[in-house]
PDB file of N, CA and C in Angstrom:
ATOM      1  N   MET A   1     200.168 116.502-179.214  1.00 44.00           N
ATOM      2  CA  MET A   1     200.799 115.227-178.804  1.00 44.00           C
ATOM      3  C   MET A   1     202.263 115.385-178.879  1.00 44.00           C
ATOM      4  N   LYS A   2     202.820 116.209-179.590  1.00 56.00           N
ATOM      5  CA  LYS A   2     204.149 116.464-179.536  1.00 56.00           C
ATOM      6  C   LYS A   2     204.648 116.895-178.256  1.00 56.00           C
ATOM      7  N   GLN A   3     203.974 117.647-177.468  1.00 60.00           N
ATOM      8  CA  GLN A   3     204.419 118.146-176.162  1.00 60.00           C
ATOM      9  C   GLN A   3     204.486 116.896-175.205  1.00 60.00           C
ATOM     10  N   HIS A   4     203.894 115.835-175.402  1.00 60.00           N
ATOM     11  CA  HIS A   4     204.007 114.703-174.551  1.00 60.00           C
ATOM     12  C   HIS A   4     205.119 113.795-174.777  1.00 60.00           C
ATOM     13  N   GLU A   5     205.914 113.925-175.913  1.00 66.00           N
ATOM     14  CA  GLU A   5     206.884 113.111-176.172  1.00 66.00           C
ATOM     15  C   GLU A   5     208.141 113.445-175.513  1.00 66.00           C
ATOM     16  N   SER A   6     208.946 112.538-175.023  1.00 67.00           N
ATOM     17  CA  SER A   6     210.093 112.978-174.388  1.00 67.00           C
ATOM     18  C   SER A   6     211.378 112.315-175.132  1.00 67.00           C
ATOM     19  N   SER A   7     212.483 113.056-175.037  1.00 82.00           N
ATOM     20  CA  SER A   7     213.739 112.590-175.783  1.00 82.00           C
ATOM     21  C   SER A   7     214.452 111.486-174.824  1.00 82.00           C
ATOM     22  N   ASN A   8     215.327 110.856-175.406  1.00 85.00           N
ATOM     23  CA  ASN A   8     216.186 109.816-174.790  1.00 85.00           C
ATOM     24  C   ASN A   8     216.863 110.574-173.676  1.00 85.00           C
ATOM     25  N   GLN A   9     217.447 111.825-173.857  1.00 88.00           N
ATOM     26  CA  GLN A   9     218.156 112.519-172.978  1.00 88.00           C
ATOM     27  C   GLN A   9     217.266 112.787-171.762  1.00 88.00           C
ATOM     28  N   GLU A  10     216.003 113.206-172.077  1.00 89.00           N
ATOM     29  CA  GLU A  10     215.105 113.511-170.894  1.00 89.00           C
ATOM     30  C   GLU A  10     214.813 112.213-170.034  1.00 89.00           C
ATOM     31  N   GLU A  11     214.628 111.209-170.797  1.00 89.00           N
ATOM     32  CA  GLU A  11     214.413 109.907-170.086  1.00 89.00           C
ATOM     33  C   GLU A  11     215.590 109.415-169.130  1.00 89.00           C
ATOM     34  N   VAL A  12     216.799 109.598-169.739  1.00 88.00           N
ATOM     35  CA  VAL A  12     218.069 109.318-168.996  1.00 88.00           C
ATOM     36  C   VAL A  12     218.188 110.116-167.784  1.00 88.00           C
ATOM     37  N   HIS A  13     217.793 111.537-167.930  1.00 91.00           N
ATOM     38  CA  HIS A  13     217.876 112.434-166.815  1.00 91.00           C
ATOM     39  C   HIS A  13     216.986 112.005-165.785  1.00 91.00           C
ATOM     40  N   GLN A  14     215.687 111.688-166.175  1.00 91.00           N
ATOM     41  CA  GLN A  14     214.548 111.233-165.199  1.00 91.00           C
ATOM     42  C   GLN A  14     215.060 110.112-164.396  1.00 91.00           C
ATOM     43  N   LEU A  15     215.681 109.132-165.112  1.00 89.00           N
ATOM     44  CA  LEU A  15     216.016 107.808-164.501  1.00 89.00           C
ATOM     45  C   LEU A  15     217.277 108.107-163.409  1.00 89.00           C
ATOM     46  N   LEU A  16     218.231 109.078-163.862  1.00 91.00           N
ATOM     47  CA  LEU A  16     219.152 109.393-162.953  1.00 91.00           C
ATOM     48  C   LEU A  16     218.661 110.138-161.689  1.00 91.00           C
ATOM     49  N   MET A  17     217.720 111.037-161.932  1.00 93.00           N
ATOM     50  CA  MET A  17     217.094 111.601-160.723  1.00 93.00           C
ATOM     51  C   MET A  17     216.364 110.740-159.801  1.00 93.00           C
ATOM     52  N   ASN A  18     215.787 109.657-160.364  1.00 92.00           N
ATOM     53  CA  ASN A  18     215.128 108.613-159.637  1.00 92.00           C
ATOM     54  C   ASN A  18     216.097 107.778-158.759  1.00 92.00           C
ATOM     55  N   LEU A  19     217.275 107.554-159.523  1.00 91.00           N
ATOM     56  CA  LEU A  19     218.351 106.768-158.936  1.00 91.00           C
ATOM     57  C   LEU A  19     218.819 107.497-157.694  1.00 91.00           C
ATOM     58  N   ILE A  20     219.187 108.778-157.914  1.00 93.00           N
ATOM     59  CA  ILE A  20     219.761 109.697-156.805  1.00 93.00           C
ATOM     60  C   ILE A  20     218.906 109.785-155.678  1.00 93.00           C
ATOM     61  N   ALA A  21     217.600 109.785-155.821  1.00 94.00           N
ATOM     62  CA  ALA A  21     216.470 109.922-154.784  1.00 94.00           C
ATOM     63  C   ALA A  21     216.349 108.685-154.141  1.00 94.00           C
ATOM     64  N   ALA A  22     216.710 107.579-154.622  1.00 93.00           N
ATOM     65  CA  ALA A  22     216.420 106.133-153.925  1.00 93.00           C
ATOM     66  C   ALA A  22     217.370 106.059-152.833  1.00 93.00           C
ATOM     67  N   ASP A  23     217.021 105.016-151.977  1.00 93.00           N
ATOM     68  CA  ASP A  23     217.827 104.577-150.975  1.00 93.00           C
ATOM     69  C   ASP A  23     218.852 103.502-151.456  1.00 93.00           C
ATOM     70  N   PHE A  24     219.878 103.098-150.822  1.00 92.00           N
ATOM     71  CA  PHE A  24     220.950 102.270-151.271  1.00 92.00           C
ATOM     72  C   PHE A  24     220.345 101.030-151.802  1.00 92.00           C
ATOM     73  N   ASP A  25     219.531 100.362-151.040  1.00 93.00           N
ATOM     74  CA  ASP A  25     219.079  99.023-151.669  1.00 93.00           C
ATOM     75  C   ASP A  25     218.376  99.097-152.895  1.00 93.00           C
ATOM     76  N   THR A  26     217.495 100.234-152.960  1.00 92.00           N
ATOM     77  CA  THR A  26     216.829 100.383-154.236  1.00 92.00           C
ATOM     78  C   THR A  26     217.703 100.743-155.389  1.00 92.00           C
ATOM     79  N   GLN A  27     218.674 101.625-155.097  1.00 91.00           N
ATOM     80  CA  GLN A  27     219.757 101.873-156.049  1.00 91.00           C
ATOM     81  C   GLN A  27     220.327 100.696-156.609  1.00 91.00           C
ATOM     82  N   ALA A  28     220.638  99.778-155.774  1.00 90.00           N
ATOM     83  CA  ALA A  28     221.416  98.454-156.163  1.00 90.00           C
ATOM     84  C   ALA A  28     220.495  97.735-156.964  1.00 90.00           C
ATOM     85  N   ASN A  29     219.193  97.677-156.643  1.00 89.00           N
ATOM     86  CA  ASN A  29     218.396  96.865-157.419  1.00 89.00           C
ATOM     87  C   ASN A  29     217.977  97.539-158.748  1.00 89.00           C
ATOM     88  N   MET A  30     218.054  98.769-158.834  1.00 87.00           N
ATOM     89  CA  MET A  30     218.015  99.547-160.274  1.00 87.00           C
ATOM     90  C   MET A  30     219.161  99.309-161.062  1.00 87.00           C
ATOM     91  N   LEU A  31     220.238  99.219-160.468  1.00 87.00           N
ATOM     92  CA  LEU A  31     221.397  99.099-161.300  1.00 87.00           C
ATOM     93  C   LEU A  31     221.885  97.730-161.611  1.00 87.00           C
ATOM     94  N   ARG A  32     221.283  96.642-161.079  1.00 87.00           N
ATOM     95  CA  ARG A  32     221.672  95.296-161.328  1.00 87.00           C
ATOM     96  C   ARG A  32     221.485  95.061-162.897  1.00 87.00           C
ATOM     97  N   CYS A  33     222.301  94.097-163.456  1.00 78.00           N
ATOM     98  CA  CYS A  33     222.263  93.853-164.721  1.00 78.00           C
ATOM     99  C   CYS A  33     221.284  92.913-165.041  1.00 78.00           C
ATOM    100  N   VAL A  34     220.371  93.265-165.981  1.00 75.00           N
ATOM    101  CA  VAL A  34     219.230  92.252-166.303  1.00 75.00           C
ATOM    102  C   VAL A  34     219.393  92.025-167.835  1.00 75.00           C
ATOM    103  N   THR A  35     219.383  90.659-168.058  1.00 80.00           N
ATOM    104  CA  THR A  35     219.457  90.306-169.431  1.00 80.00           C
ATOM    105  C   THR A  35     218.257  89.630-169.901  1.00 80.00           C
ATOM    106  N   THR A  36     217.830  89.636-171.125  1.00 79.00           N
ATOM    107  CA  THR A  36     216.750  88.952-171.565  1.00 79.00           C
ATOM    108  C   THR A  36     217.114  87.702-172.190  1.00 79.00           C
ATOM    109  N   PRO A  37     216.779  86.578-171.595  1.00 83.00           N
ATOM    110  CA  PRO A  37     217.200  85.192-172.123  1.00 83.00           C
ATOM    111  C   PRO A  37     216.622  85.061-173.635  1.00 83.00           C
ATOM    112  N   TYR A  38     217.384  84.362-174.354  1.00 84.00           N
ATOM    113  CA  TYR A  38     216.828  83.949-175.760  1.00 84.00           C
ATOM    114  C   TYR A  38     217.222  82.632-176.093  1.00 84.00           C
ATOM    115  N   VAL A  39     216.553  81.933-177.059  1.00 88.00           N
ATOM    116  CA  VAL A  39     216.655  80.565-177.348  1.00 88.00           C
ATOM    117  C   VAL A  39     216.982  80.444-178.647  1.00 88.00           C
ATOM    118  N   VAL A  40     218.180  79.795-178.996  1.00 90.00           N
ATOM    119  CA  VAL A  40     218.550  79.602-180.255  1.00 90.00           C
ATOM    120  C   VAL A  40     217.729  78.408-180.964  1.00 90.00           C
ATOM    121  N   THR A  41     216.987  78.687-182.064  1.00 94.00           N
ATOM    122  CA  THR A  41     216.137  77.751-182.553  1.00 94.00           C
ATOM    123  C   THR A  41     216.946  76.639-183.386  1.00 94.00           C
ATOM    124  N   GLU A  42     216.338  75.527-183.591  1.00 95.00           N
ATOM    125  CA  GLU A  42     216.904  74.424-184.353  1.00 95.00           C
ATOM    126  C   GLU A  42     217.615  74.811-185.648  1.00 95.00           C
ATOM    127  N   LYS A  43     216.493  75.817-186.407  1.00 96.00           N
ATOM    128  CA  LYS A  43     216.933  76.198-187.686  1.00 96.00           C
ATOM    129  C   LYS A  43     218.278  77.047-187.675  1.00 96.00           C
ATOM    130  N   VAL A  44     218.328  78.014-186.848  1.00 94.00           N
ATOM    131  CA  VAL A  44     219.459  78.835-186.483  1.00 94.00           C
ATOM    132  C   VAL A  44     220.715  78.043-186.160  1.00 94.00           C
ATOM    133  N   SER A  45     220.500  76.993-185.341  1.00 95.00           N
ATOM    134  CA  SER A  45     221.628  76.190-184.926  1.00 95.00           C
ATOM    135  C   SER A  45     222.172  75.362-186.078  1.00 95.00           C
ATOM    136  N   ARG A  46     221.247  74.959-186.946  1.00 96.00           N
ATOM    137  CA  ARG A  46     221.622  74.195-188.268  1.00 96.00           C
ATOM    138  C   ARG A  46     222.505  75.134-189.104  1.00 96.00           C
ATOM    139  N   LEU A  47     222.000  76.365-189.305  1.00 96.00           N
ATOM    140  CA  LEU A  47     222.631  77.320-190.094  1.00 96.00           C
ATOM    141  C   LEU A  47     224.090  77.595-189.702  1.00 96.00           C
ATOM    142  N   ILE A  48     224.211  77.755-188.262  1.00 94.00           N
ATOM    143  CA  ILE A  48     225.462  77.985-187.776  1.00 94.00           C
ATOM    144  C   ILE A  48     226.515  76.859-187.956  1.00 94.00           C
ATOM    145  N   GLU A  49     225.899  75.664-187.730  1.00 94.00           N
ATOM    146  CA  GLU A  49     226.827  74.451-187.919  1.00 94.00           C
ATOM    147  C   GLU A  49     227.106  74.314-189.479  1.00 94.00           C
ATOM    148  N   GLU A  50     226.245  74.544-190.363  1.00 95.00           N
ATOM    149  CA  GLU A  50     226.564  74.599-191.773  1.00 95.00           C
ATOM    150  C   GLU A  50     227.667  75.522-192.173  1.00 95.00           C
ATOM    151  N   ALA A  51     227.470  76.571-191.533  1.00 95.00           N
ATOM    152  CA  ALA A  51     228.490  77.742-191.933  1.00 95.00           C
ATOM    153  C   ALA A  51     229.829  77.286-191.390  1.00 95.00           C
ATOM    154  N   GLY A  52     229.893  76.805-190.192  1.00 92.00           N
ATOM    155  CA  GLY A  52     231.131  76.447-189.641  1.00 92.00           C
ATOM    156  C   GLY A  52     231.753  75.235-190.546  1.00 92.00           C
ATOM    157  N   MET A  53     230.891  74.129-190.940  1.00 92.00           N
ATOM    158  CA  MET A  53     231.531  73.183-191.659  1.00 92.00           C
ATOM    159  C   MET A  53     231.971  73.674-193.108  1.00 92.00           C
ATOM    160  N   LYS A  54     231.279  74.634-193.670  1.00 94.00           N
ATOM    161  CA  LYS A  54     231.701  75.281-194.972  1.00 94.00           C
ATOM    162  C   LYS A  54     233.016  75.907-194.715  1.00 94.00           C
ATOM    163  N   SER A  55     233.262  76.484-193.671  1.00 92.00           N
ATOM    164  CA  SER A  55     234.354  77.334-193.340  1.00 92.00           C
ATOM    165  C   SER A  55     235.582  76.366-193.175  1.00 92.00           C
ATOM    166  N   LEU A  56     235.209  75.321-192.527  1.00 86.00           N
ATOM    167  CA  LEU A  56     236.382  74.258-192.490  1.00 86.00           C
ATOM    168  C   LEU A  56     236.820  73.605-193.783  1.00 86.00           C
ATOM    169  N   ALA A  57     235.647  73.306-194.709  1.00 90.00           N
ATOM    170  CA  ALA A  57     235.960  72.936-195.990  1.00 90.00           C
ATOM    171  C   ALA A  57     236.625  73.757-196.888  1.00 90.00           C
ATOM    172  N   ASP A  58     236.231  75.016-196.849  1.00 93.00           N
ATOM    173  CA  ASP A  58     236.969  76.065-197.619  1.00 93.00           C
ATOM    174  C   ASP A  58     238.414  76.276-197.132  1.00 93.00           C
ATOM    175  N   ASP A  59     238.732  76.260-195.788  1.00 89.00           N
ATOM    176  CA  ASP A  59     240.077  76.479-195.425  1.00 89.00           C
ATOM    177  C   ASP A  59     240.250  75.393-194.198  1.00 89.00           C
ATOM    178  N   PRO A  60     240.794  74.243-194.779  1.00 85.00           N
ATOM    179  CA  PRO A  60     241.008  73.073-193.771  1.00 85.00           C
ATOM    180  C   PRO A  60     242.206  73.467-192.623  1.00 85.00           C
ATOM    181  N   PRO A  61     242.005  72.841-191.564  1.00 82.00           N
ATOM    182  CA  PRO A  61     243.043  73.050-190.500  1.00 82.00           C
ATOM    183  C   PRO A  61     244.378  72.687-190.924  1.00 82.00           C
ATOM    184  N   GLU A  62     245.351  73.158-190.258  1.00 86.00           N
ATOM    185  CA  GLU A  62     246.694  72.741-190.487  1.00 86.00           C
ATOM    186  C   GLU A  62     246.856  71.502-189.726  1.00 86.00           C
ATOM    187  N   PRO A  63     247.841  70.639-190.180  1.00 83.00           N
ATOM    188  CA  PRO A  63     248.106  69.208-189.448  1.00 83.00           C
ATOM    189  C   PRO A  63     248.250  69.548-187.924  1.00 83.00           C
ATOM    190  N   ASP A  64     248.927  70.595-187.586  1.00 86.00           N
ATOM    191  CA  ASP A  64     249.209  70.726-186.137  1.00 86.00           C
ATOM    192  C   ASP A  64     248.168  71.595-185.336  1.00 86.00           C
ATOM    193  N   ASP A  65     247.144  71.892-186.107  1.00 84.00           N
ATOM    194  CA  ASP A  65     245.984  72.521-185.363  1.00 84.00           C
ATOM    195  C   ASP A  65     245.151  71.509-184.447  1.00 84.00           C
ATOM    196  N   GLU A  66     244.714  71.906-183.385  1.00 83.00           N
ATOM    197  CA  GLU A  66     243.935  71.140-182.364  1.00 83.00           C
ATOM    198  C   GLU A  66     242.485  71.259-182.947  1.00 83.00           C
ATOM    199  N   VAL A  67     241.826  70.220-183.359  1.00 76.00           N
ATOM    200  CA  VAL A  67     240.449  70.205-183.681  1.00 76.00           C
ATOM    201  C   VAL A  67     239.621  69.398-182.796  1.00 76.00           C
ATOM    202  N   VAL A  68     238.502  69.890-182.308  1.00 80.00           N
ATOM    203  CA  VAL A  68     237.654  69.071-181.472  1.00 80.00           C
ATOM    204  C   VAL A  68     236.293  68.887-182.211  1.00 80.00           C
ATOM    205  N   THR A  69     236.037  67.657-182.304  1.00 79.00           N
ATOM    206  CA  THR A  69     234.820  67.235-183.038  1.00 79.00           C
ATOM    207  C   THR A  69     233.707  66.999-181.991  1.00 79.00           C
ATOM    208  N   PRO A  70     232.591  67.482-182.246  1.00 78.00           N
ATOM    209  CA  PRO A  70     231.473  67.113-181.214  1.00 78.00           C
ATOM    210  C   PRO A  70     231.167  65.699-181.286  1.00 78.00           C
ATOM    211  N   ASP A  71     230.645  65.149-180.056  1.00 73.00           N
ATOM    212  CA  ASP A  71     230.341  63.744-179.982  1.00 73.00           C
ATOM    213  C   ASP A  71     228.873  63.498-180.554  1.00 73.00           C
TER     214      ASP A  71
END
């Protein structure tokens, strides 16, 4: 089974070889940036808000600081 495993370096080499062999449009498609969307859950959102409020309570803003409060 070990002989079928490939290292990251081999995988990158193969991807580059495929890229070089492809036509321009295919290369452009292969190189486009693809991001995986994610959703911030309500629980995580609340944790972030609580941490921010604690930070403000621990170190209040200076009188001349601009503070924007959410509506």
